[in-house]
């Protein structure tokens, strides 16, 4: 009985809030009419886009309220109100989301008062359900109707506020346009970085190598010892140039990623990070200790396997090459941030195979307060992941800990 009363109380509170919102939207009609009349007489044309923005905020508040009750998010799909006044007016009038919000507001004037049906159920329910549950030990029959009314209100709101297929398609096109632009910018930045590394590193060393070989050739007949010393220096320059070239190649696509897969490459990152890193793998092909789940401390020896596929010889999975590369560089950047900014000597890396994707998580116990606007590292991760339609979540409160989670869709 106590649980039933508590649930009915929550439902009544939600219906009461819905009624307040219905009352507020009734008052908002006045604002909307003034904006429409002002637009017709041209003088107040600027009011209509602002009124539409206000409608979007009200509808957004309702979406969040419904999501809190049902546990299912309702997406938003609006065209951005930007540009000149003429463009904003055109967008405000033609946006399918505006029509959907107005349709919801009109319907909400009617069903938003369901709390008036719920209030009379309380005195009846307390008496009937008190006897029915308290004496006869049966399930409540009256107060659950209050919860059903709240479910009906949420279901109708969710149906009316759901974006139309056309609005979803337009939002999807805009998102793909933005991610494509980000991918192009990231690709350009990567090309400039490679060019800079080649120019300042390997190219400079190869020029110095050529000069030393030339000096050695001239000194070979008259001063063999000096020529021998120049040739030794030239050999050192050649080795350093090869090192620089390997560094550039690893920045494009690490060979270890091709040879050992994502888990092996991440373990190599962990071993060379200078941190105490625990690598946990679940459901992926594990080159460091069988396939499937397992822990590795410090990027070194494999710990005992656990979870499905932990035994040696069991089946593991490898993600597509583009997904592995994005996850690898995200982990590399996150570990670099741990070393540079967190102050934590430890980190945890998790690689998990999802049903329709791959999740990579890097967690540290450092100072927290990661700011994406302060540098290009996290922004670079977002651009690289967005190009594959992935998602990056950064949780870094002041004082820590910091968690960077990357989810990349793929087909296994």
Coordinates of C-alpha atoms in Angstrom, one line a residue:
X1 CA 0.0 0.0 0.0
X2 CA 2.8 2.4 0.9
X3 CA 4.5 1.8 -2.5
X4 CA 1.2 2.4 -4.3
X5 CA 0.6 5.7 -2.5
X6 CA 4.1 6.8 -3.3
X7 CA 3.8 6.0 -7.0
X8 CA 0.3 7.7 -7.1
X9 CA 1.8 10.7 -5.4
X10 CA 4.6 11.0 -7.9
X11 CA 2.1 10.6 -10.8
X12 CA -0.2 13.3 -9.2
X13 CA 2.8 15.7 -8.9
X14 CA 3.6 15.1 -12.6
X15 CA 0.0 15.7 -13.7
X16 CA -0.1 18.8 -11.6
X17 CA 3.1 20.1 -13.3
X18 CA 1.5 19.2 -16.7
X19 CA -1.6 21.3 -15.7
X20 CA 0.6 24.2 -14.8
X21 CA 2.3 24.0 -18.1
X22 CA -1.1 23.8 -19.9
X23 CA -2.1 27.0 -18.0
X24 CA 1.2 28.7 -19.0
X25 CA 0.8 27.8 -22.7
X26 CA -2.7 29.3 -22.5
X27 CA -1.2 32.5 -21.5
X28 CA 1.5 32.1 -24.2
X29 CA -1.2 32.2 -26.8
X30 CA -1.4 36.0 -26.2
X31 CA 2.3 36.4 -27.0
X32 CA 2.0 34.2 -30.1
X33 CA -0.9 36.3 -31.4
X34 CA 0.9 39.5 -30.8
X35 CA 3.9 38.1 -32.7
X36 CA 1.7 37.0 -35.6
X37 CA -0.1 40.3 -35.8
X38 CA 3.2 42.2 -35.6
X39 CA 4.6 40.1 -38.4
X40 CA 1.6 40.9 -40.6
X41 CA 2.1 44.6 -40.1
X42 CA 5.8 44.2 -40.6
X43 CA 6.7 46.5 -37.6
X44 CA 6.9 43.6 -35.2
X45 CA 8.3 41.0 -37.6
X46 CA 11.3 40.4 -35.3
X47 CA 9.0 39.0 -32.6
X48 CA 8.0 35.8 -34.5
X49 CA 11.4 34.1 -34.5
X50 CA 11.7 34.9 -30.8
X51 CA 8.3 33.5 -30.1
X52 CA 9.2 30.3 -32.0
X53 CA 12.4 30.0 -29.9
X54 CA 10.2 30.3 -26.8
X55 CA 7.9 27.6 -28.1
X56 CA 11.0 25.4 -28.6
X57 CA 12.1 25.9 -25.0
X58 CA 8.6 25.1 -23.7
X59 CA 8.5 21.9 -25.9
X60 CA 12.0 21.0 -24.8
X61 CA 11.0 21.3 -21.1
X62 CA 8.1 19.0 -21.8
X63 CA 10.4 16.5 -23.6
X64 CA 12.7 16.4 -20.6
X65 CA 9.7 15.9 -18.3
X66 CA 8.3 13.0 -20.3
X67 CA 11.8 11.5 -20.6
X68 CA 12.2 11.6 -16.8
X69 CA 8.9 9.8 -16.4
X70 CA 9.2 7.2 -19.1
X71 CA 13.0 6.8 -19.2
X72 CA 13.0 7.3 -23.0
X73 CA 14.6 10.4 -24.6
X74 CA 12.5 12.3 -27.2
X75 CA 14.9 13.8 -29.8
X76 CA 14.7 17.3 -31.0
X77 CA 14.9 18.2 -34.7
X78 CA 14.8 21.9 -35.4
X79 CA 16.3 24.0 -38.1
X80 CA 18.6 26.6 -36.6
X81 CA 17.2 30.1 -36.5
X82 CA 20.2 32.0 -37.9
X83 CA 20.9 34.6 -40.6
X84 CA 19.1 37.7 -41.5
X85 CA 15.6 38.6 -40.3
X86 CA 14.1 37.4 -43.6
X87 CA 15.9 34.0 -43.3
X88 CA 14.9 33.6 -39.7
X89 CA 11.2 34.3 -40.5
X90 CA 11.3 31.8 -43.4
X91 CA 12.8 29.2 -41.2
X92 CA 10.4 29.8 -38.3
X93 CA 7.4 29.4 -40.6
X94 CA 8.6 26.5 -42.7
X95 CA 10.3 24.4 -40.0
X96 CA 8.3 21.2 -39.5
X97 CA 9.2 21.3 -35.9
X98 CA 7.3 24.5 -35.4
X99 CA 4.1 22.9 -36.7
X100 CA 4.6 19.9 -34.5
X101 CA 5.1 22.0 -31.4
X102 CA 2.0 24.1 -32.2
X103 CA 0.0 20.9 -32.7
X104 CA 1.2 19.6 -29.3
X105 CA 0.4 22.9 -27.6
X106 CA -3.2 22.9 -29.0
X107 CA -3.7 19.3 -27.9
X108 CA -2.1 20.0 -24.5
X109 CA -4.8 22.6 -23.8
X110 CA -7.2 19.6 -23.6
X111 CA -5.4 16.7 -22.1
X112 CA -3.1 18.7 -19.9
X113 CA -5.8 18.9 -17.3
X114 CA -5.9 15.2 -16.5
X115 CA -5.0 16.1 -12.9
X116 CA -8.6 17.1 -12.5
X117 CA -9.5 13.4 -13.0
X118 CA -6.8 12.2 -10.7
X119 CA -7.7 14.4 -7.7
X120 CA -11.1 12.8 -7.0
X121 CA -9.5 9.3 -7.1
X122 CA -7.4 10.1 -4.0
X123 CA -10.2 10.1 -1.3
X124 CA -11.9 7.1 -3.0
X125 CA -8.6 5.2 -3.4
X126 CA -7.4 5.8 0.2
X127 CA -10.6 4.3 1.5
X128 CA -11.1 1.5 -1.0
X129 CA -7.5 0.5 -1.4
X130 CA -6.9 0.9 2.3
X131 CA -9.5 -1.7 3.0
X132 CA -8.7 -3.8 -0.1
X133 CA -4.9 -3.9 0.6
X134 CA -4.8 -3.5 4.3
X135 CA -7.5 -6.0 5.3
X136 CA -7.8 -8.3 2.3
X137 CA -4.2 -8.2 1.3
X138 CA -5.1 -7.7 -2.4
X139 CA -3.5 -5.4 -5.0
X140 CA -4.7 -1.8 -5.1
X141 CA -7.4 -1.1 -7.7
X142 CA -8.1 2.7 -7.5
X143 CA -4.9 4.6 -6.9
X144 CA -3.1 2.8 -9.8
X145 CA -5.4 4.7 -12.1
X146 CA -3.6 7.8 -11.1
X147 CA -0.4 6.3 -12.4
X148 CA -2.2 5.2 -15.6
X149 CA -3.4 8.8 -16.2
X150 CA 0.2 10.0 -15.9
X151 CA 1.3 7.3 -18.3
X152 CA -1.5 8.4 -20.8
X153 CA -0.4 12.0 -20.5
X154 CA 3.2 11.1 -21.1
X155 CA 2.4 8.8 -24.0
X156 CA 0.3 11.4 -25.8
X157 CA 3.0 14.1 -25.3
X158 CA 5.7 11.8 -26.6
X159 CA 3.7 11.0 -29.7
X160 CA 2.9 14.6 -30.4
X161 CA 6.5 15.9 -29.7
X162 CA 8.2 13.1 -31.7
X163 CA 10.0 14.7 -34.7
X164 CA 8.6 14.0 -38.1
X165 CA 10.6 11.8 -40.6
X166 CA 11.3 14.9 -42.7
X167 CA 12.6 16.8 -39.6
X168 CA 14.7 13.9 -38.6
X169 CA 16.2 13.7 -42.1
X170 CA 17.0 17.4 -42.2
X171 CA 18.7 17.1 -38.7
X172 CA 20.6 14.1 -39.9
X173 CA 21.8 15.9 -43.0
X174 CA 22.9 18.9 -40.9
X175 CA 24.8 16.6 -38.5
X176 CA 26.5 14.8 -41.4
X177 CA 27.5 18.1 -42.9
X178 CA 29.0 19.3 -39.7
X179 CA 30.9 16.0 -39.1
X180 CA 32.1 16.1 -42.7
X181 CA 33.4 19.6 -42.2
X182 CA 35.1 18.5 -39.0
X183 CA 36.6 15.5 -40.7
X184 CA 38.0 17.6 -43.5
X185 CA 39.4 20.1 -41.0
X186 CA 41.0 17.3 -39.0
X187 CA 42.4 15.8 -42.2
X188 CA 43.9 19.1 -43.2
X189 CA 45.4 19.6 -39.7
X190 CA 46.8 16.0 -39.9
X191 CA 48.4 16.7 -43.3
X192 CA 49.9 19.9 -42.0
X193 CA 51.3 18.1 -38.9
X194 CA 52.9 15.4 -41.1
X195 CA 54.4 18.0 -43.4
X196 CA 55.8 19.9 -40.4
X197 CA 57.2 16.7 -38.9
X198 CA 58.8 15.8 -42.2
X199 CA 60.2 19.3 -42.8
X200 CA 61.5 19.9 -39.3
X201 CA 62.6 16.3 -38.5
X202 CA 63.4 13.8 -41.2
X203 CA 64.1 16.3 -44.0
X204 CA 66.4 18.4 -41.9
X205 CA 68.4 15.3 -40.8
X206 CA 68.6 14.0 -44.4
X207 CA 70.0 17.4 -45.5
X208 CA 72.6 17.2 -42.8
X209 CA 73.3 13.6 -43.8
X210 CA 73.9 14.6 -47.4
X211 CA 76.3 17.4 -46.3
X212 CA 78.3 15.1 -44.1
X213 CA 78.7 12.5 -46.8
X214 CA 79.8 15.3 -49.2
X215 CA 82.4 16.5 -46.7
X216 CA 83.6 13.0 -46.1
X217 CA 84.1 12.4 -49.8
X218 CA 86.2 15.5 -50.1
X219 CA 88.3 14.7 -47.0
X220 CA 88.7 11.0 -47.9
X221 CA 92.0 11.3 -49.8
X222 CA 93.8 14.0 -47.7
X223 CA 92.4 13.2 -44.2
X224 CA 91.1 9.6 -43.8
X225 CA 90.6 9.9 -40.1
X226 CA 88.5 13.0 -40.4
X227 CA 86.5 11.3 -43.2
X228 CA 85.9 8.3 -41.0
X229 CA 84.6 10.6 -38.3
X230 CA 82.3 12.3 -40.7
X231 CA 81.0 8.9 -42.0
X232 CA 80.3 7.9 -38.4
X233 CA 78.3 11.1 -37.9
X234 CA 76.5 10.5 -41.1
X235 CA 75.5 7.0 -39.9
X236 CA 74.1 8.6 -36.7
X237 CA 72.2 11.1 -38.8
X238 CA 70.8 8.3 -40.9
X239 CA 69.6 6.4 -37.9
X240 CA 68.0 9.5 -36.4
X241 CA 66.3 10.2 -39.8
X242 CA 64.9 6.7 -39.8
X243 CA 63.6 7.2 -36.2
X244 CA 61.9 10.4 -37.3
X245 CA 60.3 8.7 -40.3
X246 CA 59.1 5.8 -38.1
X247 CA 57.5 8.4 -35.8
X248 CA 55.8 10.1 -38.7
X249 CA 54.5 6.7 -40.0
X250 CA 53.2 5.8 -36.5
X251 CA 51.3 9.1 -36.5
X252 CA 49.6 8.2 -39.8
X253 CA 48.7 4.6 -39.0
X254 CA 50.8 2.7 -36.4
X255 CA 52.1 -0.6 -37.8
X256 CA 51.5 -2.3 -34.4
X257 CA 47.8 -1.6 -34.9
X258 CA 47.9 -3.7 -38.1
X259 CA 50.1 -6.4 -36.6
X260 CA 48.7 -6.8 -33.1
X261 CA 45.2 -5.2 -33.3
X262 CA 43.7 -2.6 -31.0
X263 CA 44.4 -4.5 -27.8
X264 CA 48.1 -5.0 -28.5
X265 CA 48.5 -1.5 -29.7
X266 CA 46.8 -0.1 -26.6
X267 CA 49.0 -2.3 -24.4
X268 CA 52.1 -0.9 -26.1
X269 CA 50.7 2.6 -25.4
X270 CA 50.2 1.7 -21.8
X271 CA 53.7 0.3 -21.5
X272 CA 55.3 3.4 -22.9
X273 CA 53.1 6.0 -21.1
X274 CA 55.2 6.1 -17.9
X275 CA 52.0 5.5 -15.9
X276 CA 50.6 2.5 -14.0
X277 CA 47.9 1.6 -16.5
X278 CA 45.4 -1.2 -16.1
X279 CA 44.0 -2.4 -19.5
X280 CA 40.7 -4.3 -19.4
X281 CA 39.5 -6.0 -22.6
X282 CA 36.1 -7.5 -23.0
X283 CA 34.9 -9.3 -26.2
X284 CA 37.8 -8.2 -28.4
X285 CA 40.6 -10.2 -30.0
X286 CA 43.3 -10.1 -27.3
X287 CA 46.8 -10.5 -28.6
X288 CA 48.2 -10.3 -25.1
X289 CA 46.5 -13.2 -23.4
X290 CA 43.9 -15.0 -25.5
X291 CA 40.7 -13.5 -26.8
X292 CA 37.9 -12.1 -24.7
X293 CA 38.0 -10.5 -21.3
X294 CA 41.0 -9.9 -19.2
X295 CA 43.1 -7.4 -17.2
X296 CA 46.6 -6.2 -17.8
X297 CA 48.4 -4.0 -15.3
X298 CA 51.0 -1.5 -16.5
X299 CA 50.5 -2.6 -20.1
X300 CA 52.7 -5.5 -19.4
X301 CA 51.9 -9.1 -18.5
X302 CA 48.4 -10.4 -18.8
X303 CA 46.4 -11.1 -15.8
X304 CA 43.9 -13.9 -15.4
X305 CA 41.2 -13.9 -18.0
X306 CA 37.6 -13.4 -17.0
X307 CA 34.2 -13.2 -18.7
X308 CA 33.0 -14.8 -21.9
X309 CA 35.7 -15.8 -24.3
X310 CA 38.4 -15.5 -21.6
X311 CA 39.9 -18.9 -22.3
X312 CA 42.8 -19.2 -24.7
X313 CA 41.6 -20.3 -28.2
X314 CA 38.1 -18.9 -27.8
X315 CA 36.7 -16.6 -30.4
X316 CA 37.5 -12.9 -30.3
X317 CA 36.6 -10.0 -32.5
X318 CA 38.5 -7.2 -34.3
X319 CA 36.8 -4.0 -35.3
X320 CA 37.2 -2.5 -38.8
X321 CA 40.5 -0.7 -39.4
X322 CA 39.0 2.8 -39.3
X323 CA 37.3 2.1 -36.0
X324 CA 40.4 0.6 -34.5
X325 CA 42.5 3.6 -35.6
X326 CA 40.0 6.1 -34.1
X327 CA 39.9 4.3 -30.8
X328 CA 43.7 4.0 -30.7
X329 CA 44.3 7.7 -31.3
X330 CA 41.6 8.6 -28.8
X331 CA 43.2 6.4 -26.1
X332 CA 46.6 7.8 -27.0
X333 CA 45.5 11.4 -26.7
X334 CA 43.7 10.6 -23.4
X335 CA 46.8 9.0 -21.9
X336 CA 48.9 11.9 -23.0
X337 CA 46.4 14.3 -21.2
X338 CA 46.7 12.1 -18.1
X339 CA 50.5 12.5 -18.2
X340 CA 50.5 16.2 -18.9
X341 CA 47.6 17.6 -16.9
X342 CA 46.0 15.2 -14.4
X343 CA 48.9 14.6 -11.9
X344 CA 47.7 11.0 -11.5
X345 CA 50.2 8.2 -11.6
X346 CA 47.5 5.6 -12.5
X347 CA 45.0 5.2 -15.3
X348 CA 42.5 2.6 -16.4
X349 CA 41.8 1.8 -20.0
X350 CA 38.7 -0.3 -20.9
X351 CA 38.0 -1.7 -24.4
X352 CA 34.6 -3.3 -24.7
X353 CA 32.8 -4.8 -27.6
X354 CA 29.2 -3.6 -27.8
X355 CA 26.5 -5.2 -29.8
X356 CA 26.7 -2.6 -32.5
X357 CA 30.0 -0.9 -31.8
X358 CA 33.1 -0.5 -29.7
X359 CA 33.6 1.5 -26.5
X360 CA 36.9 2.8 -25.3
X361 CA 37.1 4.4 -21.8
X362 CA 40.1 6.1 -20.2
X363 CA 39.8 6.9 -16.5
X364 CA 42.3 8.6 -14.1
X365 CA 42.3 9.7 -10.5
X366 CA 43.8 13.1 -11.2
X367 CA 42.8 16.7 -10.7
X368 CA 39.9 16.8 -13.1
X369 CA 38.6 20.0 -14.6
X370 CA 39.4 19.1 -18.2
X371 CA 38.5 22.0 -20.5
X372 CA 37.9 21.3 -24.2
X373 CA 38.2 24.9 -25.1
X374 CA 41.7 25.2 -23.7
X375 CA 43.4 22.9 -26.2
X376 CA 43.0 20.9 -29.4
X377 CA 43.4 17.4 -27.9
X378 CA 39.8 16.7 -26.9
X379 CA 38.5 18.6 -29.9
X380 CA 40.7 16.4 -32.1
X381 CA 39.2 13.3 -30.5
X382 CA 35.7 14.6 -31.1
X383 CA 36.4 15.4 -34.8
X384 CA 38.0 12.0 -35.4
X385 CA 35.2 10.1 -33.7
X386 CA 32.4 12.2 -35.2
X387 CA 33.7 11.4 -38.7
X388 CA 32.7 7.8 -37.9
X389 CA 29.3 8.9 -36.4
X390 CA 30.6 8.1 -32.9
X391 CA 30.1 9.8 -29.6
X392 CA 32.6 11.2 -27.0
X393 CA 31.5 11.8 -23.4
X394 CA 33.9 13.7 -21.1
X395 CA 33.2 13.7 -17.3
X396 CA 35.8 15.7 -15.5
X397 CA 34.6 17.5 -12.4
X398 CA 37.0 19.8 -10.5
X399 CA 39.0 17.6 -8.2
X400 CA 38.6 14.5 -10.4
X401 CA 38.3 11.8 -11.5
X402 CA 38.3 12.3 -15.2
X403 CA 36.6 9.8 -17.5
X404 CA 36.7 10.0 -21.3
X405 CA 34.4 7.5 -23.0
X406 CA 34.3 7.0 -26.8
X407 CA 31.7 4.9 -28.5
X408 CA 32.1 4.0 -32.2
X409 CA 29.5 2.2 -34.2
X410 CA 30.6 -0.7 -36.3
X411 CA 29.4 -4.1 -37.6
X412 CA 31.1 -7.2 -36.3

